[in-house]
Short mmCIF file of C-alpha atoms and ligand atoms in Angstrom, two decimals:
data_model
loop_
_atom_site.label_atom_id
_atom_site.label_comp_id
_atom_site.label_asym_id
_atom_site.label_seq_id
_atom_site.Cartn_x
_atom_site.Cartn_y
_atom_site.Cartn_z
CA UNK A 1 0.00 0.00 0.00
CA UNK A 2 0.64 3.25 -0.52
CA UNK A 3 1.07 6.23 2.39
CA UNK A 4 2.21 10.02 2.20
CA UNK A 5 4.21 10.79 5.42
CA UNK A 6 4.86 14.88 6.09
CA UNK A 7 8.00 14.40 8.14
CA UNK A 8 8.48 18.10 10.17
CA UNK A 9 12.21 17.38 11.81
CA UNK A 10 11.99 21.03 13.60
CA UNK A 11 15.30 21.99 15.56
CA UNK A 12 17.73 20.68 17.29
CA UNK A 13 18.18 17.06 17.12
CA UNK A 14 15.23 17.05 15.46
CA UNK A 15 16.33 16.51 11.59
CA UNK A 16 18.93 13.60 13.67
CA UNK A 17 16.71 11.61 14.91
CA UNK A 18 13.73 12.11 11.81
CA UNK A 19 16.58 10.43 9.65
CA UNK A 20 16.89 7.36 11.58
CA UNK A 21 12.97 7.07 11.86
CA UNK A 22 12.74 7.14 7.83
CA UNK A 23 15.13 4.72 7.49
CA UNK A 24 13.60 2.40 9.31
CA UNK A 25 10.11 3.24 7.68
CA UNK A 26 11.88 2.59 4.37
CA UNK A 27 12.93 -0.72 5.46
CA UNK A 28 9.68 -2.09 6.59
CA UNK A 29 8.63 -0.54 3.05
CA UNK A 30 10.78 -2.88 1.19
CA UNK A 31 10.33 -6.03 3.23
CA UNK A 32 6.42 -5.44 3.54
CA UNK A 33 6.09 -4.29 0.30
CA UNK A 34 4.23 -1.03 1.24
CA UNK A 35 5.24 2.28 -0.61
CA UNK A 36 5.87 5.15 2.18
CA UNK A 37 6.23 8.97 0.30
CA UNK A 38 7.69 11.13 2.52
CA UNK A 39 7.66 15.03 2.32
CA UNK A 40 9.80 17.59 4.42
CA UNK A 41 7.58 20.57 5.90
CA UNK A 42 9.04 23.28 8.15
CA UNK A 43 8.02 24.12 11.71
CA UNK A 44 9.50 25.32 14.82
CA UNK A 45 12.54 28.00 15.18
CA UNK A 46 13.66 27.17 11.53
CA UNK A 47 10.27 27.94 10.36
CA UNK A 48 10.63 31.22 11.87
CA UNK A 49 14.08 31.86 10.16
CA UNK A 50 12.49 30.79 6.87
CA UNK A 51 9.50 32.72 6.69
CA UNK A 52 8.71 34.54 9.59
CA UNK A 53 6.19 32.36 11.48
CA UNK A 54 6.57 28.83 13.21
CA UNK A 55 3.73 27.29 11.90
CA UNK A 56 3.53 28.15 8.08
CA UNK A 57 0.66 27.42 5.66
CA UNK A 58 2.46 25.37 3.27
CA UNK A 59 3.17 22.96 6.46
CA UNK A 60 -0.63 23.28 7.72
CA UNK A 61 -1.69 22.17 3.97
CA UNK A 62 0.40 19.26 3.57
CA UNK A 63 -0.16 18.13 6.92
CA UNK A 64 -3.64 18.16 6.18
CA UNK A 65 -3.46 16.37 3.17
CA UNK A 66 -0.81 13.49 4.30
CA UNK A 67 -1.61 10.23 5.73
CA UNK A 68 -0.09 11.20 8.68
CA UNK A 69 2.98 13.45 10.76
CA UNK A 70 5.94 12.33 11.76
CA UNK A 71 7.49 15.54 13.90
CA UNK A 72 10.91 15.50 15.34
CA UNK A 73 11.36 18.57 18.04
CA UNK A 74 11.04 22.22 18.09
CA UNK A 75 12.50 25.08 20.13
CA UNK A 76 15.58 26.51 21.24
CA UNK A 77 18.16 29.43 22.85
CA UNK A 78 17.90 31.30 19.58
CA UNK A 79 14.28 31.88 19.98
CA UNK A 80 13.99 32.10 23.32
CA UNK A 81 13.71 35.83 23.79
CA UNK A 82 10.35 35.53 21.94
CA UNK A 83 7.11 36.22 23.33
CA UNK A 84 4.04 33.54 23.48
CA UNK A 85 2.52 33.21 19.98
CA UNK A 86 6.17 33.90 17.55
CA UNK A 87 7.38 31.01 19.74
CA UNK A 88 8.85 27.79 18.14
CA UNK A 89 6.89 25.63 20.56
CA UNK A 90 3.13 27.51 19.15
CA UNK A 91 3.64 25.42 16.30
CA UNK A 92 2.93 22.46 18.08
CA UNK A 93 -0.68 23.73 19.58
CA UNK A 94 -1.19 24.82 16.25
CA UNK A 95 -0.50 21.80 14.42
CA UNK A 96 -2.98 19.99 17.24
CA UNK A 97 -5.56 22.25 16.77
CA UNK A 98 -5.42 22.59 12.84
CA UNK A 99 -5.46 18.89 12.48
CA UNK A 100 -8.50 18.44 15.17
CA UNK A 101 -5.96 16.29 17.74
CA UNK A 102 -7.96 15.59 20.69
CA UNK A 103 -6.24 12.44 22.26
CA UNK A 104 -2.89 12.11 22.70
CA UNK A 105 -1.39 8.82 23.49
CA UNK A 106 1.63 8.42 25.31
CA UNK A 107 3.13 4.83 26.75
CA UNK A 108 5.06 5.14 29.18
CA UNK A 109 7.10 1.54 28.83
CA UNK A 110 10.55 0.39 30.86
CA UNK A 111 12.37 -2.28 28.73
CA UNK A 112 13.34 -4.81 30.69
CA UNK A 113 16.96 -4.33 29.20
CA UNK A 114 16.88 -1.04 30.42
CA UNK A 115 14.91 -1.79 34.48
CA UNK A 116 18.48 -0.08 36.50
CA UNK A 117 16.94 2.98 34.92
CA UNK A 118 13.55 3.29 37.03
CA UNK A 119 13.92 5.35 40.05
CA UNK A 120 12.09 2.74 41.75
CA UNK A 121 12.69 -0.12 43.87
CA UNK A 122 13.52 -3.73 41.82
CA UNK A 123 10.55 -5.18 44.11
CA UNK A 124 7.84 -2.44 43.39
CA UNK A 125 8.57 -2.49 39.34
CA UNK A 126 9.42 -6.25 38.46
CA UNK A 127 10.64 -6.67 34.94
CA UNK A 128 9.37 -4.54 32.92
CA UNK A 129 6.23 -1.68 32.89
CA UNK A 130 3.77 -0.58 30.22
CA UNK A 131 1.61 1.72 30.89
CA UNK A 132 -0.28 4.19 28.43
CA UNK A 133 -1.65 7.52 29.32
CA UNK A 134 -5.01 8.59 26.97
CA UNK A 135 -4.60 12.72 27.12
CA UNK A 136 -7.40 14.96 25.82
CA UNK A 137 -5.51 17.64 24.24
CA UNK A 138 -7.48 20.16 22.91
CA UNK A 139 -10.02 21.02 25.56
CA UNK A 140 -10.00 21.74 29.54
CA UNK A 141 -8.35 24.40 31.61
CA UNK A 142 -5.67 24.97 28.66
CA UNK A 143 -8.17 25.93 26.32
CA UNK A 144 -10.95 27.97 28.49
CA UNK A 145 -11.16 31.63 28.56
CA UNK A 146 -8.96 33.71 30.65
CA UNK A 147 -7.58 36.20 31.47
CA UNK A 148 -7.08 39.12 34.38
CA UNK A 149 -9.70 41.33 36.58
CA UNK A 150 -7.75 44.63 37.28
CA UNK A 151 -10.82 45.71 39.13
CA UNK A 152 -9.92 43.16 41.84
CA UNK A 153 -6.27 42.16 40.95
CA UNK A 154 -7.27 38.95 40.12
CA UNK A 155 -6.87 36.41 37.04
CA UNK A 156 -8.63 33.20 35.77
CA UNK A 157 -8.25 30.51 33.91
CA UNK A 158 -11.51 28.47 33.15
CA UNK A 159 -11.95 24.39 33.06
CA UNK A 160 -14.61 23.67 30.44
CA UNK A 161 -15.86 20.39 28.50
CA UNK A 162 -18.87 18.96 27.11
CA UNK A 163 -20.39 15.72 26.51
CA UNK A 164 -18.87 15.61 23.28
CA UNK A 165 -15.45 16.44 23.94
CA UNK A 166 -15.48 12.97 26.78
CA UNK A 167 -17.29 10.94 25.16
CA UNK A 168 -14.86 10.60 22.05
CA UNK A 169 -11.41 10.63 24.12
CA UNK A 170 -12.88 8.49 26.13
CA UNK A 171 -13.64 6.08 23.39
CA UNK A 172 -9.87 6.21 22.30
CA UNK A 173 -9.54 5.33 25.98
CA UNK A 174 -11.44 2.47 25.32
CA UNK A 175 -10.60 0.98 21.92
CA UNK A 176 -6.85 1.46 23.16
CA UNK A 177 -7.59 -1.03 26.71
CA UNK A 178 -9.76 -3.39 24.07
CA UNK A 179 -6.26 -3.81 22.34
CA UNK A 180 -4.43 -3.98 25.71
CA UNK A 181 -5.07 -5.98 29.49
CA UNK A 182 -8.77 -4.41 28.76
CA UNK A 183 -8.66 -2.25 31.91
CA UNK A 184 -9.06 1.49 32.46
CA UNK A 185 -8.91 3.75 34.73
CA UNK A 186 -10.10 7.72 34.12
CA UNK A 187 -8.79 9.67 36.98
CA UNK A 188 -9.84 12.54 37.81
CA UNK A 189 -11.30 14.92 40.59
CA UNK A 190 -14.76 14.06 41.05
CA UNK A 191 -14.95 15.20 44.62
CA UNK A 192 -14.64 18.66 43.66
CA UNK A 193 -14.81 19.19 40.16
CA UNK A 194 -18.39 19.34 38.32
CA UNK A 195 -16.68 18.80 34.75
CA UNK A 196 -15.02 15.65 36.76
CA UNK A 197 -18.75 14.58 37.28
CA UNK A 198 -19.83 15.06 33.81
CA UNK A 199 -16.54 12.95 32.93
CA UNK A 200 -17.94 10.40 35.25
CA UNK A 201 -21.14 9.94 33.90
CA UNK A 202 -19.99 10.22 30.23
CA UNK A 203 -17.50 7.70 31.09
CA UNK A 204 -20.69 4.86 32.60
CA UNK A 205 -22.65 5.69 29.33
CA UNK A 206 -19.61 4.68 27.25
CA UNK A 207 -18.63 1.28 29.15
CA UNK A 208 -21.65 0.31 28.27
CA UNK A 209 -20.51 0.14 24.99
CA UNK A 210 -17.28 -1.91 26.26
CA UNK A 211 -18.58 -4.66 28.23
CA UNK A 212 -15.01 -6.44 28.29
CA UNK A 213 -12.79 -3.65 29.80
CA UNK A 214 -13.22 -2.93 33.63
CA UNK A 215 -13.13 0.66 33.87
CA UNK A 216 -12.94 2.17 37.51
CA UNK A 217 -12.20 5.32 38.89
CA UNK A 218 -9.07 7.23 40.70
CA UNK A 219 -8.61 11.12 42.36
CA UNK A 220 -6.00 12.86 40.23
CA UNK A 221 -4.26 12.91 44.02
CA UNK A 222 -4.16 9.45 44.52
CA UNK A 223 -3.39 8.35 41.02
CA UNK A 224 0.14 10.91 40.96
CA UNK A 225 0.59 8.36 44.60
CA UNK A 226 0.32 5.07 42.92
CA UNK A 227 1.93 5.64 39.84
CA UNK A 228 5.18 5.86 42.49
CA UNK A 229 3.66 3.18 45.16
CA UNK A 230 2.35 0.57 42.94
CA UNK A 231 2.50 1.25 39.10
CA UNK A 232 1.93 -2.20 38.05
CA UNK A 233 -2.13 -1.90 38.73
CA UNK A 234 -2.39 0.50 35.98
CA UNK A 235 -3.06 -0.68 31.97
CA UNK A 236 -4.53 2.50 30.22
CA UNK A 237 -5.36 5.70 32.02
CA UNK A 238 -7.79 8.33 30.75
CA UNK A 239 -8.07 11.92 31.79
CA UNK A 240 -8.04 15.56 31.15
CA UNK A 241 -5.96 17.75 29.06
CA UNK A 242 -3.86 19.37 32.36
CA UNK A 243 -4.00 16.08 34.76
CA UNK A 244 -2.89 13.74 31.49
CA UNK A 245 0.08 16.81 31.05
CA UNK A 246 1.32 16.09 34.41
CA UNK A 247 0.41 12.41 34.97
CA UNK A 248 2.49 11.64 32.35
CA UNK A 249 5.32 13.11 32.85
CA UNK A 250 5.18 11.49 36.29
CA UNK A 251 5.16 8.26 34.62
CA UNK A 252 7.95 8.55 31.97
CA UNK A 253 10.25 9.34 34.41
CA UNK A 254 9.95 5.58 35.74
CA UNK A 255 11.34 4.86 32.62
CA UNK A 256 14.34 6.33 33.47
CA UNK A 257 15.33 7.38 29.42
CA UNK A 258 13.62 10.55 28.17
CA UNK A 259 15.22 9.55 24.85
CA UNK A 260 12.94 6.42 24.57
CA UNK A 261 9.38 7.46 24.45
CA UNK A 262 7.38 7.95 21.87
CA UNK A 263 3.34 9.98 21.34
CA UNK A 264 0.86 10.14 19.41
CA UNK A 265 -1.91 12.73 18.60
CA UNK A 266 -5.28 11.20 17.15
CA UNK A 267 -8.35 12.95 15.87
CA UNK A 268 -11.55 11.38 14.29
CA UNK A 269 -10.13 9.70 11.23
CA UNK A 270 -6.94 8.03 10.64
CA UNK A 271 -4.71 10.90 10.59
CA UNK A 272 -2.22 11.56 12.96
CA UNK A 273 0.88 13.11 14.54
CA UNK A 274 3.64 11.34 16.31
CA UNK A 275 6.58 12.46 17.62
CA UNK A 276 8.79 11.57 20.89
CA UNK A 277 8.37 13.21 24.32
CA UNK A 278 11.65 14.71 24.46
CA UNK A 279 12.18 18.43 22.96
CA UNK A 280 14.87 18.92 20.62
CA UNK A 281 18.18 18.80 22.97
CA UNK A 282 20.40 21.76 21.61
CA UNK A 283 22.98 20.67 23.65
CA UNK A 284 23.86 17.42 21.65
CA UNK A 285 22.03 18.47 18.24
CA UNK A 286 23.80 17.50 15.42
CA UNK A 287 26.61 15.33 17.20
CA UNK A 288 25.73 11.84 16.12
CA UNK A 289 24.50 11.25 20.03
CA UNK A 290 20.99 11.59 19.98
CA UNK A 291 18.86 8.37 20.73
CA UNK A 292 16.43 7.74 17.53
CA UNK A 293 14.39 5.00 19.41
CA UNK A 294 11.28 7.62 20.94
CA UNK A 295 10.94 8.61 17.59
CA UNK A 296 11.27 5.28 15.83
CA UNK A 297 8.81 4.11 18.56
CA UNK A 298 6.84 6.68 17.43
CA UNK A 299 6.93 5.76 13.73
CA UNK A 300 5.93 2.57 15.09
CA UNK A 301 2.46 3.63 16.60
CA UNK A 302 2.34 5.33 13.04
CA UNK A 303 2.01 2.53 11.54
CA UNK A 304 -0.56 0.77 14.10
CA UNK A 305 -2.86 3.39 14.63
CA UNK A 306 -2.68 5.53 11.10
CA UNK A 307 -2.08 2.76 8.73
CA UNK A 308 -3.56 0.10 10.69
CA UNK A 309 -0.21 -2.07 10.12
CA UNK A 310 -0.01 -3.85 13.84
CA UNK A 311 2.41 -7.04 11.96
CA UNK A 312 4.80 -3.82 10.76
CA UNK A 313 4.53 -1.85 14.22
CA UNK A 314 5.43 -5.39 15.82
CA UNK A 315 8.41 -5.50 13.52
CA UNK A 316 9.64 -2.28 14.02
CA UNK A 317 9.32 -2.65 18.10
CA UNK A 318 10.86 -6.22 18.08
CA UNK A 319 13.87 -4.50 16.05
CA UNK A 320 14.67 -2.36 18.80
CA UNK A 321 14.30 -4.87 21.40
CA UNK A 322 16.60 -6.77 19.86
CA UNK A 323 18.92 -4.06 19.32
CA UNK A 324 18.68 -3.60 23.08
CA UNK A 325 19.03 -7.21 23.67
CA UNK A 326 22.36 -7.47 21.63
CA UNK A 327 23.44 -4.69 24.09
CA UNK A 328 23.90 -1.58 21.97
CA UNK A 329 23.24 1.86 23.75
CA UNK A 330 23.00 5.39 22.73
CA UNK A 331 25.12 7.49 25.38
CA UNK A 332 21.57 8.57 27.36
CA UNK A 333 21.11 4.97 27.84
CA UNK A 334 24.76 3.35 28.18
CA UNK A 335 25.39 1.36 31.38
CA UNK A 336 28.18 -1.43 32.17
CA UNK A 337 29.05 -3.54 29.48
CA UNK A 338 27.38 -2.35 26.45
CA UNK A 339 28.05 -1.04 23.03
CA UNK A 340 28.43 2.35 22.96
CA UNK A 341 26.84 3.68 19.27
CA UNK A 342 25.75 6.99 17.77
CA UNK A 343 22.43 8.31 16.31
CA UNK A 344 23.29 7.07 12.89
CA UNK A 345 24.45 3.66 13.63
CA UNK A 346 21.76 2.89 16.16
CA UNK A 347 19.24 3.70 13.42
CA UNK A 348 21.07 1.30 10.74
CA UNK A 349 21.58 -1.05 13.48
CA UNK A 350 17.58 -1.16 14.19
CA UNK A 351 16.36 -0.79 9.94
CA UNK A 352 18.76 -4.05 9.71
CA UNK A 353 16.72 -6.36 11.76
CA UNK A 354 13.22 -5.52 10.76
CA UNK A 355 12.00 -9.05 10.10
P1 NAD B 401 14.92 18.24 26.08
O1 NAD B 401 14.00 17.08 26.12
O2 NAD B 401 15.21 18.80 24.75
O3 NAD B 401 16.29 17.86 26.77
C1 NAD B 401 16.40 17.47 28.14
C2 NAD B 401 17.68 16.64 28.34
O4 NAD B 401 17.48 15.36 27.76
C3 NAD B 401 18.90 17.24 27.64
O5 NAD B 401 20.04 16.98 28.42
C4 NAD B 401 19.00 16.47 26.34
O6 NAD B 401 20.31 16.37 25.83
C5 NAD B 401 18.45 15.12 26.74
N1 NAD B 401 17.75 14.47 25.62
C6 NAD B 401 16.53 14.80 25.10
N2 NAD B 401 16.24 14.01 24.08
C7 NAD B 401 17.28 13.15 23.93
C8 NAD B 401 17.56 12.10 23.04
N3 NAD B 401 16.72 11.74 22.05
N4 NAD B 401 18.74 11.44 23.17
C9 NAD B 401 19.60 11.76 24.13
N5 NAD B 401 19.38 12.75 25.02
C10 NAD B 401 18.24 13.44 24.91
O7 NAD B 401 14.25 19.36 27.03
P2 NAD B 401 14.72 20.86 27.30
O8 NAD B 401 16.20 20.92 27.39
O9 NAD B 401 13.89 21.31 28.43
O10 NAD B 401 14.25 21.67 26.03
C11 NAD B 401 15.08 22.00 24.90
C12 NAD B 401 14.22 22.70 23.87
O11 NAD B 401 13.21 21.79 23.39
C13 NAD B 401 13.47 23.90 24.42
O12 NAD B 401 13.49 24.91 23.43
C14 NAD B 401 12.06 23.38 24.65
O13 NAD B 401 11.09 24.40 24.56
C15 NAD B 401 11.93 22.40 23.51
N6 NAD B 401 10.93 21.34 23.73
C16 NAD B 401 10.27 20.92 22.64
C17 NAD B 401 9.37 19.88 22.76
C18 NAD B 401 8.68 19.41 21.51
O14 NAD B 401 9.02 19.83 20.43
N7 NAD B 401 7.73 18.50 21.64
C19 NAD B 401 9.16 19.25 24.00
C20 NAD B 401 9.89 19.69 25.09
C21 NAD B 401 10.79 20.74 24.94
#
């Protein structure tokens, strides 16, 4: 089959580690016999020094007219002296918003090859961890009105959803456990919040249409506790836009490696965006020492949720595990007796054992 890919490598390490994720798309390509265009848009800090903005039109078209995103990282020093909307990082939100992104997926996985990197006792996190956080992104307190009160000296910032805007994260929520351990849990802050309440109720009406996943509930409070105390109870998490921001974070640090997770952004249809968690490291950008796998990961859930290609996503995944296995490590990852390799090599090194 045939798929158009808008690749947007940004800044920094981004156009490093984009490389390595194209490669590998090219070689599940050849041995799956699947035909993957890509096209280069700008965004970010070099989208400003191109044209002026960080999100230009010509990127918003194409995106809208691919198959689906693959975005490396934006932002840096350079641009740092400038103010809210001419910032790099706006052309992220703007992306989101122009391509009608409301869930955003993030697992938040330790590799058993990699377990001395959780923060956390051997005993509390076993082997291994896999956890995936179900974000609404384009609702909530981020996207309310505000704003300041001079009268009084006060500001505001207001936490708004409707029916709507639940019901269909939730149902990502949902199709995502179905594919999982069929278990989910949408915290949230019921005891005080009334849009936690409407969540709630939205959230009964749609099991309904689940029968096989056990849903239950959790305070945001409690939920930031046992992500630390007991992380292994959770499968798929749902929540809202600011409590998924925070929640996971929380969790990819008991991963340990920033430079291994991967996202993805998911509207109505099959178009998506997917890029790693990690911004775009100036400090190490262009130095042949960036880890590709959160963004090769990432290209992976491409291919399972935009292009419906789970035998190709398992491919791609098994390619790094092995690559793990065999011992090779990016510097962000290295530990006692292992291969030290760059950006470059770690990429070839993972495109040669797609199977
Ligand atoms: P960062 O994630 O870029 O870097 C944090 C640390 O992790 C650095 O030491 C970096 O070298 C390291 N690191 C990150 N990714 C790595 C990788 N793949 N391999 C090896 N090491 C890696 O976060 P920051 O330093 O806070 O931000 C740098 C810039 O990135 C800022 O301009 C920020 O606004 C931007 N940013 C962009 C995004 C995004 O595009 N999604 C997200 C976060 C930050």
């Amino acid at each position: 089959m045939n798929f158009r890919i808008v690749t947007v490598p940004g800044d920094g390490i981004g156009p490093d580690i984009i490389r390595e994720a194209v490669k590998v798309l090219n070689k599940v390509g050849e041995i799956y016999n699947h035909k993957f265009e890509f096209t280069e848009k700008l965004a970010g800090g070099i989208a400003i020094d191109t044209y002026g903005c960080p999100l230009p039109q010509d990127t918003i078209d194409a995106c809208k007219k691919s198959d689906s995103v693959l975005l490396g990282a934006v932002g840096g020093p350079k641009w740092d002296h400038l103010g809210g909307n001419d910032r790099p990082e706006k052309a992220l939100l703007g992306l989101r918003g122009e391509l009608k992104l409301f869930a955003n997926l993030r697992p938040a996985v330790l590799h058993k090859q990699l377990k001395e990197a959780c923060p956390l006792k051997p005993e509390i996190i076993g082997d291994s961890l896999d956890i995936l956080i179900v974000r609404e992104l384009t609702s909530g307190i981020y996207f309310g009105k505000r704003g300041r009160v001079a009268s009084d000296n006060s500001a505001f910032d207001t936490l708004y959803y409707n029916v709507n805007e639940i019901k269909r994260v939730l149902k990502v929520g949902f199709e995502s456990a179905m594919k999982r351990k069929k278990k989910l849990t949408v915290v949230d802050k019921a005891n005080i919040l009334e849009t936690s309440r409407l969540w709630r109720e939205v959230a009964y009406q749609t099991a309904k249409e689940y029968s096989e996943v056990s849903m239950d509930f959790m305070y945001v409070d409690n939920c930031s506790m046992q992500l630390i105390r007991n992380p292994k109870q959770f499968d798929v998490i749902c929540t809202t836009n600011m409590f998924g921001d925070i929640l996971s974070d929380e969790a990819s640090m008991l991963t340990g490696s920033i430079g291994m997770l991967a996202s993805a952004s998911l509207g109505e249809g099959t178009l998506g965006m997917y890029e790693p968690i990690h911004g775009s490291a100036p400090d190490i950008a262009g130095k042949n020492i960036a880890n590709p796998i959160a963004t090769i990961l990432s290209a992976a859930m491409m291919l399972r949720y935009s292009f419906s290609l789970e035998k190709e996503a398992q491919a791609v995944e098994n390619a790094v595990m092995q690559v793990l296995d065999e011992g090779y490590r990016t510097a962000d990852i290295i530990g006692n007796g292992v291969n030290p390799v760059g950006t470059v090599e770690m990429g070839n090194l993972i495109a040669g054992r797609i199977k």
